[in-house]
Structure formats: C-alpha cells, structure tokens
mmCIF file of C-alpha atoms in Angstrom:
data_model
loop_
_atom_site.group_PDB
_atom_site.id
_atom_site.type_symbol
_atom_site.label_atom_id
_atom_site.label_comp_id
_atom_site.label_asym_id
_atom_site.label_seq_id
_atom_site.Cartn_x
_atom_site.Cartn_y
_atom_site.Cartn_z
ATOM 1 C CA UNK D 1 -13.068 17.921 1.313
ATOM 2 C CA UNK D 2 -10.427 18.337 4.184
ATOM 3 C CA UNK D 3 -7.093 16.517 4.318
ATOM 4 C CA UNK D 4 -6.197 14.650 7.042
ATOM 5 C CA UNK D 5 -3.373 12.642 5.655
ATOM 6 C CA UNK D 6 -0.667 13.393 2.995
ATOM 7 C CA UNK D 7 1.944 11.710 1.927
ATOM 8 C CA UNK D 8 4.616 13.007 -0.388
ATOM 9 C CA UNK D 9 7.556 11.610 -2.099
ATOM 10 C CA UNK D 10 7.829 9.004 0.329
ATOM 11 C CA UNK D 11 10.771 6.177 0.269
ATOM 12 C CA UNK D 12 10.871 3.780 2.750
ATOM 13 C CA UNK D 13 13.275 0.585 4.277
ATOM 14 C CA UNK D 14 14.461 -1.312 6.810
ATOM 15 C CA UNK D 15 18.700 -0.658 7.991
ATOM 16 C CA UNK D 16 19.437 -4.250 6.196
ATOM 17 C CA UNK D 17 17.653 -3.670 3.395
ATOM 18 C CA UNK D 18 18.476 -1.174 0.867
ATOM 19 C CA UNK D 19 15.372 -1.665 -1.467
ATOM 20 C CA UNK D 20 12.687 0.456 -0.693
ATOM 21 C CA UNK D 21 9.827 -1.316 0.611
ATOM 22 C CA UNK D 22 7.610 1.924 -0.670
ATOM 23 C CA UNK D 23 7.873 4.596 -2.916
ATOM 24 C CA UNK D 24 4.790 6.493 -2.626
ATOM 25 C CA UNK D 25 4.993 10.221 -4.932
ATOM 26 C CA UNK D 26 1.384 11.271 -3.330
ATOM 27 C CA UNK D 27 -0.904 10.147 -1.208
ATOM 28 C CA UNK D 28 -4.106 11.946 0.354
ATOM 29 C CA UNK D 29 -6.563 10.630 2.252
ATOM 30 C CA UNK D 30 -9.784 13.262 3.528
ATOM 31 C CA UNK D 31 -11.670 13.446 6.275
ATOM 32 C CA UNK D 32 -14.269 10.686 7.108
ATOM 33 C CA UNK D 33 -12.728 8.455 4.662
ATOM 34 C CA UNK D 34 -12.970 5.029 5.461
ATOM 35 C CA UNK D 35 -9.951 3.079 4.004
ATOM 36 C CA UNK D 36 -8.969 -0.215 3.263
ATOM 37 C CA UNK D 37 -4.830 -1.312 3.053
ATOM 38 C CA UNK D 38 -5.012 -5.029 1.556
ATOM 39 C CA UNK D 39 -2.156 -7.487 1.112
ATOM 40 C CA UNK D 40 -0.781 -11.006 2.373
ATOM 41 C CA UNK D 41 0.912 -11.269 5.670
ATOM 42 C CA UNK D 42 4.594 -9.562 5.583
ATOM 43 C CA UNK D 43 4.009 -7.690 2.553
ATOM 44 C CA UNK D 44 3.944 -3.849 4.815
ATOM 45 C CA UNK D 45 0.700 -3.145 6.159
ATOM 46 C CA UNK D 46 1.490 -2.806 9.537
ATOM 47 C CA UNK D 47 4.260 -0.746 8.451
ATOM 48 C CA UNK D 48 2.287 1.553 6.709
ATOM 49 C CA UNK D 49 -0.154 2.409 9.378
ATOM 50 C CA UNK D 50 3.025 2.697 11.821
ATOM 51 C CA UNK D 51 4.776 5.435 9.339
ATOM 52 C CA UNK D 52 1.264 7.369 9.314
ATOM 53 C CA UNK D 53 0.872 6.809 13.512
ATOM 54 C CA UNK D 54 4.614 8.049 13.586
ATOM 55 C CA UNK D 55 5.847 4.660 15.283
ATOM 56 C CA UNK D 56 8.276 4.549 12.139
ATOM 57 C CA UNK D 57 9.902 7.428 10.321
ATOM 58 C CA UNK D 58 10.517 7.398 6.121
ATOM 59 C CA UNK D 59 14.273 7.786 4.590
ATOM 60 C CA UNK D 60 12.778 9.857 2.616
ATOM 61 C CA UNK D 61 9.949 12.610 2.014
ATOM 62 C CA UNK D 62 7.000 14.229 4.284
ATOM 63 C CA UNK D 63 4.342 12.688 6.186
ATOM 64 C CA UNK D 64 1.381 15.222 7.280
ATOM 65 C CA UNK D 65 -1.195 14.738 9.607
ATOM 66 C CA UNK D 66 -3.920 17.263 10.243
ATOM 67 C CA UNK D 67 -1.910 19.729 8.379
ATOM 68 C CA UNK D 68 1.203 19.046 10.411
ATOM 69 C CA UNK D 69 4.857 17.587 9.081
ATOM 70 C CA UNK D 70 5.836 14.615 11.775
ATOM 71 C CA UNK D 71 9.668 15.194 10.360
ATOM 72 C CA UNK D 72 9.484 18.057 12.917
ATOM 73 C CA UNK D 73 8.642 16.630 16.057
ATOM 74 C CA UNK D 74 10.593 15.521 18.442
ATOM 75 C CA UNK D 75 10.319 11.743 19.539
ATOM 76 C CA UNK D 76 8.099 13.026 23.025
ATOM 77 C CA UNK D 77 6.178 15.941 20.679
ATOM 78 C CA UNK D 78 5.796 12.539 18.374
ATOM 79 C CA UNK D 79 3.993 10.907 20.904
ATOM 80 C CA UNK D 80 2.035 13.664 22.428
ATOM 81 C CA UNK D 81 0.416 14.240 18.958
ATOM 82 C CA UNK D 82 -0.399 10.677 18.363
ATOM 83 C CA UNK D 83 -2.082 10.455 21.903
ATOM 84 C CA UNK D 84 -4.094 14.100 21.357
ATOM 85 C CA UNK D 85 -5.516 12.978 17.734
ATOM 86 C CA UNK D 86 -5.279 9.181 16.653
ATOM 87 C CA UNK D 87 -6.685 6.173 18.055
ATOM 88 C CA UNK D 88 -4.993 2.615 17.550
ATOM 89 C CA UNK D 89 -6.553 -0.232 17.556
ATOM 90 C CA UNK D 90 -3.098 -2.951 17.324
ATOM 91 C CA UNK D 91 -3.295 -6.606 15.954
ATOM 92 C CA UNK D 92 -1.847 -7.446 19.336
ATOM 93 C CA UNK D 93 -3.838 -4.977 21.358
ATOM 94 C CA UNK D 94 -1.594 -3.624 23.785
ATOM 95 C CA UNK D 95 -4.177 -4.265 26.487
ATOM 96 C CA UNK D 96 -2.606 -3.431 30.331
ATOM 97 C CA UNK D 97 -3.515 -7.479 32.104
ATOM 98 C CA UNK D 98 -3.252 -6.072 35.291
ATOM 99 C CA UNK D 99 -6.020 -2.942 34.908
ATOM 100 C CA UNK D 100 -9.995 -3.707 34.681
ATOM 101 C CA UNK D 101 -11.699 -3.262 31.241
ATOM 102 C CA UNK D 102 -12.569 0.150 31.927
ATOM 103 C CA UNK D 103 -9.024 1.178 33.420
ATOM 104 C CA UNK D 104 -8.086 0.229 29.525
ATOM 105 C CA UNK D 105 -10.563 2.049 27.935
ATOM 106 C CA UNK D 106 -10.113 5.120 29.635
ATOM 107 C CA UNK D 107 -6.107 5.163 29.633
ATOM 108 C CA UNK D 108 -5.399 7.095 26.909
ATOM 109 C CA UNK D 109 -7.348 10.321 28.557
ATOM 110 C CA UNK D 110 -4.703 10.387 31.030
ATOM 111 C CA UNK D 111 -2.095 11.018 28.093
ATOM 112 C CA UNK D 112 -3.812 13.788 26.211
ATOM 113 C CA UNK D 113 -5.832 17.001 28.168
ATOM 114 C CA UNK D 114 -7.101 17.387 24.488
ATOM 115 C CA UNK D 115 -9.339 14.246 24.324
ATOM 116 C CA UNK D 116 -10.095 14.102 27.974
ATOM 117 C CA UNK D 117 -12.063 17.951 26.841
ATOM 118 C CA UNK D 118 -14.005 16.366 24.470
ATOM 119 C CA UNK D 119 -15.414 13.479 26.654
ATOM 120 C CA UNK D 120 -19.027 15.196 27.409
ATOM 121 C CA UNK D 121 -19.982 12.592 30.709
ATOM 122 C CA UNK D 122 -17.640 11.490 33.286
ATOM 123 C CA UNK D 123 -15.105 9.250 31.649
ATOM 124 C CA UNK D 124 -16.338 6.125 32.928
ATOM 125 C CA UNK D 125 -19.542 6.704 31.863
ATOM 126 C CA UNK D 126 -18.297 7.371 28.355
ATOM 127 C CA UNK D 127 -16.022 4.118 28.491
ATOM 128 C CA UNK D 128 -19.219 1.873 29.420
ATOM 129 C CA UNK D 129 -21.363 3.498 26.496
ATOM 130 C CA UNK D 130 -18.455 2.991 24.273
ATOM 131 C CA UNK D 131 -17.988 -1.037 25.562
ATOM 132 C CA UNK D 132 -21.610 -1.712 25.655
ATOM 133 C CA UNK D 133 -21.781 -0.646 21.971
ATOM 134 C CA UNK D 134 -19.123 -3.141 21.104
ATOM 135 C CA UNK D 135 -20.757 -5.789 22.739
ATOM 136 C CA UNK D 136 -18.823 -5.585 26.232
ATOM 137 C CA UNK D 137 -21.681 -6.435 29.040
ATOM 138 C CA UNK D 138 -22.013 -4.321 32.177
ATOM 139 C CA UNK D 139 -20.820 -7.440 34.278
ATOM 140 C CA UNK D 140 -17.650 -7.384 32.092
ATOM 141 C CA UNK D 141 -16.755 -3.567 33.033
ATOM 142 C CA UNK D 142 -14.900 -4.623 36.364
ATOM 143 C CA UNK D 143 -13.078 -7.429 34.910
ATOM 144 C CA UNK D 144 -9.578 -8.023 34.619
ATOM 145 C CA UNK D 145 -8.162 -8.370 30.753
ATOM 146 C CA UNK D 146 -6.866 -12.050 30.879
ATOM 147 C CA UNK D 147 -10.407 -12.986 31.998
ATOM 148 C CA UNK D 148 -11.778 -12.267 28.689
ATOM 149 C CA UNK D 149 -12.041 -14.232 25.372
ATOM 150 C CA UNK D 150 -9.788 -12.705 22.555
ATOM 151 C CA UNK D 151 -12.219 -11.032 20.415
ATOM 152 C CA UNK D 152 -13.929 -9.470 23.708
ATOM 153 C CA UNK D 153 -10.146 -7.731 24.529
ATOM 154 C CA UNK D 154 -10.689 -6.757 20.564
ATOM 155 C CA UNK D 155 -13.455 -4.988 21.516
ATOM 156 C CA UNK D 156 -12.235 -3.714 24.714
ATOM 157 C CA UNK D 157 -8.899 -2.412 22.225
ATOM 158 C CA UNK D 158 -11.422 -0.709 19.868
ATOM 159 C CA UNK D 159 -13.384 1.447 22.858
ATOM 160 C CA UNK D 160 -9.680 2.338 23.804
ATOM 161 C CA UNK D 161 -9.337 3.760 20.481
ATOM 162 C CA UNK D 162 -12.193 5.910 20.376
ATOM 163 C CA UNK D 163 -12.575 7.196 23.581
ATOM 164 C CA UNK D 164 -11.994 11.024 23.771
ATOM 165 C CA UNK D 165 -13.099 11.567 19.672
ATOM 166 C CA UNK D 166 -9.606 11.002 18.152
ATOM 167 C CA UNK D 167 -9.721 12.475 14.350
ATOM 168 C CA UNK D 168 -8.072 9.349 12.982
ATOM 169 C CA UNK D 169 -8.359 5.206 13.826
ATOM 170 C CA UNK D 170 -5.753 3.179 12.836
ATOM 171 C CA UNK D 171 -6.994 -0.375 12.983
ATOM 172 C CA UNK D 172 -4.159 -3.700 12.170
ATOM 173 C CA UNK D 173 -6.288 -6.487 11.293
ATOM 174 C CA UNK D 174 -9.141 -5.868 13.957
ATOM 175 C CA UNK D 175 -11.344 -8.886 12.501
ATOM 176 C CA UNK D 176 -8.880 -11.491 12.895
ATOM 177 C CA UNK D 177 -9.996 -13.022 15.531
ATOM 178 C CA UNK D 178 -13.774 -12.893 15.331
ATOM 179 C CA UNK D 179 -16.099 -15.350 13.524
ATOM 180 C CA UNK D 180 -18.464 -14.236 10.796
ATOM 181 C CA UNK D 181 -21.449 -12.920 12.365
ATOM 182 C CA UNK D 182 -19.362 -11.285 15.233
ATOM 183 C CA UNK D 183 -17.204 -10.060 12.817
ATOM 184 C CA UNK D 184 -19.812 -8.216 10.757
ATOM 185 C CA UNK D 185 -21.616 -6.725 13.957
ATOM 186 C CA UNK D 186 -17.664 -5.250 14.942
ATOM 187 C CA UNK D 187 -17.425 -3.191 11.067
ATOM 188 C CA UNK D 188 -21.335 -2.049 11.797
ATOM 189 C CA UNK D 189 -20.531 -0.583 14.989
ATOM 190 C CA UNK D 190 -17.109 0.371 14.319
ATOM 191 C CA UNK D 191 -18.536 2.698 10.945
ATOM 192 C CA UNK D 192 -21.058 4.464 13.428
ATOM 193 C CA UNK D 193 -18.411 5.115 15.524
ATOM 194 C CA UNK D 194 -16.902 6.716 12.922
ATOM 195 C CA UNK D 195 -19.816 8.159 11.725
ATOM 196 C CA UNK D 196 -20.769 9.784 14.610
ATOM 197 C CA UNK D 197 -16.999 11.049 15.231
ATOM 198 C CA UNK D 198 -16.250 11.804 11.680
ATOM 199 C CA UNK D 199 -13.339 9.704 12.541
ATOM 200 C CA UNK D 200 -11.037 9.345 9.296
ATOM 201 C CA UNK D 201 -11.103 5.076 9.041
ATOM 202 C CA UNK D 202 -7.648 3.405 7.696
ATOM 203 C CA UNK D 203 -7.916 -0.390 8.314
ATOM 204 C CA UNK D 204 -5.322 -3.140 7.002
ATOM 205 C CA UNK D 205 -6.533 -6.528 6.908
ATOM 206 C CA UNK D 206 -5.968 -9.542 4.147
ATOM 207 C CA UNK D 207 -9.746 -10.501 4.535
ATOM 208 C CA UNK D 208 -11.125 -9.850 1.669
ATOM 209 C CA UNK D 209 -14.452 -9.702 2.515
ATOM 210 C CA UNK D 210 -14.523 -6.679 4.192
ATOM 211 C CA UNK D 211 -14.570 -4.444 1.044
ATOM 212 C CA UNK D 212 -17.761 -3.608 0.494
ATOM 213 C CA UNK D 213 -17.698 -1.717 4.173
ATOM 214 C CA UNK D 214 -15.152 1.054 2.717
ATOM 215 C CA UNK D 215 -15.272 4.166 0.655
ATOM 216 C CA UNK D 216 -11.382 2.800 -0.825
ATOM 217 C CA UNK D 217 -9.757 -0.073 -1.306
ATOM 218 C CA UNK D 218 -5.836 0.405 -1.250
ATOM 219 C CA UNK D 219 -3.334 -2.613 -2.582
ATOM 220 C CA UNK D 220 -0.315 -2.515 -0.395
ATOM 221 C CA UNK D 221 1.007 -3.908 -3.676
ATOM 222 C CA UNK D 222 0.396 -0.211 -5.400
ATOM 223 C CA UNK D 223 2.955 1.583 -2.883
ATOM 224 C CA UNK D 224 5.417 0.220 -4.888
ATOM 225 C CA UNK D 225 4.538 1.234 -8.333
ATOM 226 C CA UNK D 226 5.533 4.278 -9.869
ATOM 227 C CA UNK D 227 2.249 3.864 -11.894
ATOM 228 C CA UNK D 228 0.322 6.946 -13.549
ATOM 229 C CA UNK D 229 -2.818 6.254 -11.705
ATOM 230 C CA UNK D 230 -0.083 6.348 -8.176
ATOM 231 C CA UNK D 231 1.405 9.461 -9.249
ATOM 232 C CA UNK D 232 -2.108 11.077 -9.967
ATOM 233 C CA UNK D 233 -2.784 10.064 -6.775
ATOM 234 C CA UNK D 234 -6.416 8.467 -8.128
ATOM 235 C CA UNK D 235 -5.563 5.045 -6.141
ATOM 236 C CA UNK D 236 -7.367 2.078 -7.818
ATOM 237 C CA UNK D 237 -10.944 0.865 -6.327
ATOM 238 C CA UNK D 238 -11.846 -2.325 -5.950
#
C-alpha cells in the first residue's frame, strides 16, 4: 500500500513544559486508511492532528506527508500544501458568519489552483452535491452560517473539507454535537466520501462508539510509550 503519512522519531512539547507530550519512533499511516485517535479531553488529540496538518511543528524528528518533509517548508509553502492536499474539518469549525453556506463550502478552491482542477462541475454545483449529501437542504444553500443549528454548520464544515478531492481529512471531534441517529448518518456519509475520494480518514474523538466505523483504532495514550509493539510500528487495535 502507499504512504501518506510518516512519522519518525518524533518528540514533542509545549515552551513551558519540558516533558514531551509524545515520543513517537514510527508511525505510518497508508492510503485510504480510516483512523481513529482516542483519548479524554486535554490528553493531545487535537495536537496530534495539528502536527500532521502542519499547524504545529515537533522539537524533534520528521513529519512526511505525501512523500514530502514539512521541516522544509516555509510557514506560506506550509500553508499552500495544507490548502492543495488536506481537508479539515475543526471542533470549532472555522465557519466565515458573514458568507452563505455555499460561500463556505467553496472557500478553500480559492486557496489552492490544485483542488479547484479536480472539481469536474462548476464549483457550486459540486458544493450543493456535497451539502445535500450531508443532509444540508437546497433552501439552506443561500443561508447565512449563524442561521443554522450547530450540527448543520458541522455539516456545512465537513463539505468544506472535501470539496476539491483533498488526499487527507483531518476531522477534531466531528460527532460532538450530533445526537445518535444523526450522528451515525454523518460517519455513513462521511466513509463514502472517503470512499469515493480514497481520502486517507484520521478522526480524534473520545466517543467510543465510533470504533467499529474504522480500519484502526489509535490510543493517544500509546504516543507516549516506547513500547515494542510502538517501535514496530504495529499500533494496537481495538
């Protein structure tokens, strides 16, 4: 299988904090893989997925992405290569209040030529596929963000992501505010999405009942073990 994402001899902490919150010898995650990060609130989830997204940079050791070393870039090359190949879907969602639905969803084509190429319709025809998938009515297209319930801008966030066939999704607690039922409708849609992409999947969440949905099942508790099976870089399943 293809790599996507390596991580190697990586050491990570915070300026006032001298203890590493991760030391992680090897880490590779392949193409289509859909991953889960698991772990109470404040123990580095988010963290993680903003060291892979290159929001945060490691004291130590080399973080690859589609066979490239973010160490090299500069901050703006940083942030070029995020826009051109990963889509984010935030806990917060980041969602512009004063642009319509489809403004959002389409935003990130005017930051990256390279996913704006792979949209095959006119790009707001692709945005209202992407939002009816998710559950986003037609009458909803034309609204304006703070008119909409939380886990509709969830939605609206996760179209964002995808729009213009990203390679990965990076997705902080997406579930949290949805109930059960809506909840399990948002993983079936947001698998095909993947699916049909061959989007690589790495989700953080504490809900454990999201497990069965993913091909791994990654303790934010094993990033800080120097453990055989860590080293071997055969991450436990759960």
């Amino acid at each position: 299988m293809e790599s996507v994402i390596h991580l190697s001899d990586i050491s990570f902490n915070w300026k006032d904090n001298t203890t590493p919150l991760f030391n992680i010898p090897s880490l590779t995650i392949q193409k289509g893989e859909k991953v889960l990060l698991q772990g109470r609130s404040g123990s580095g989830k988010s963290t993680f997925l903003h060291l892979i997204g290159g929001f945060l940079s490691s004291n130590k050791g080399k973080v690859s992405i589609l066979d490239h070393d973010l160490s090299v870039f500069s901050p703006a090359e940083k942030d070029q290569f995020r826009a051109d190949h990963v889509g984010y879907i935030f806990q917060q969602f980041n969602l512009i209040p004063y642009l319509s639905v489809i403004e959002n969803v389409v935003l990130p084509l005017r930051f990256s030529t390279i996913r704006k190429s792979k949209v095959r319709k006119e790009v707001n025809t692709e945005a209202e596929k992407l939002l009816l998938k998710l559950g986003i009515t037609v009458n909803l297209h034309g609204s304006e963000i703070n008119t909409l319930s939380v886990g509709q801008q969830q939605r609206v966030a996760a179209a964002r992501a995808f729009i213009g066939h990203p390679e990965i999704i990076l997705a902080d607690e997406p579930t949290s505010a949805l109930d059960s039922y809506s909840k399990a409708q948002f993983m079936d849609v947001l698998l095909q999405l993947c699916k049909e992409n061959n989007a690589t999947l790495i989700m953080v969440s504490h809900d454990e009942t999201l497990t069965s949905y993913f091909d791994q099942i990654l303790p934010i508790s094993t990033f800080n073990s120097t453990s055989e099976a860590l080293e071997n870089n055969h991450l436990p399943f759960i």
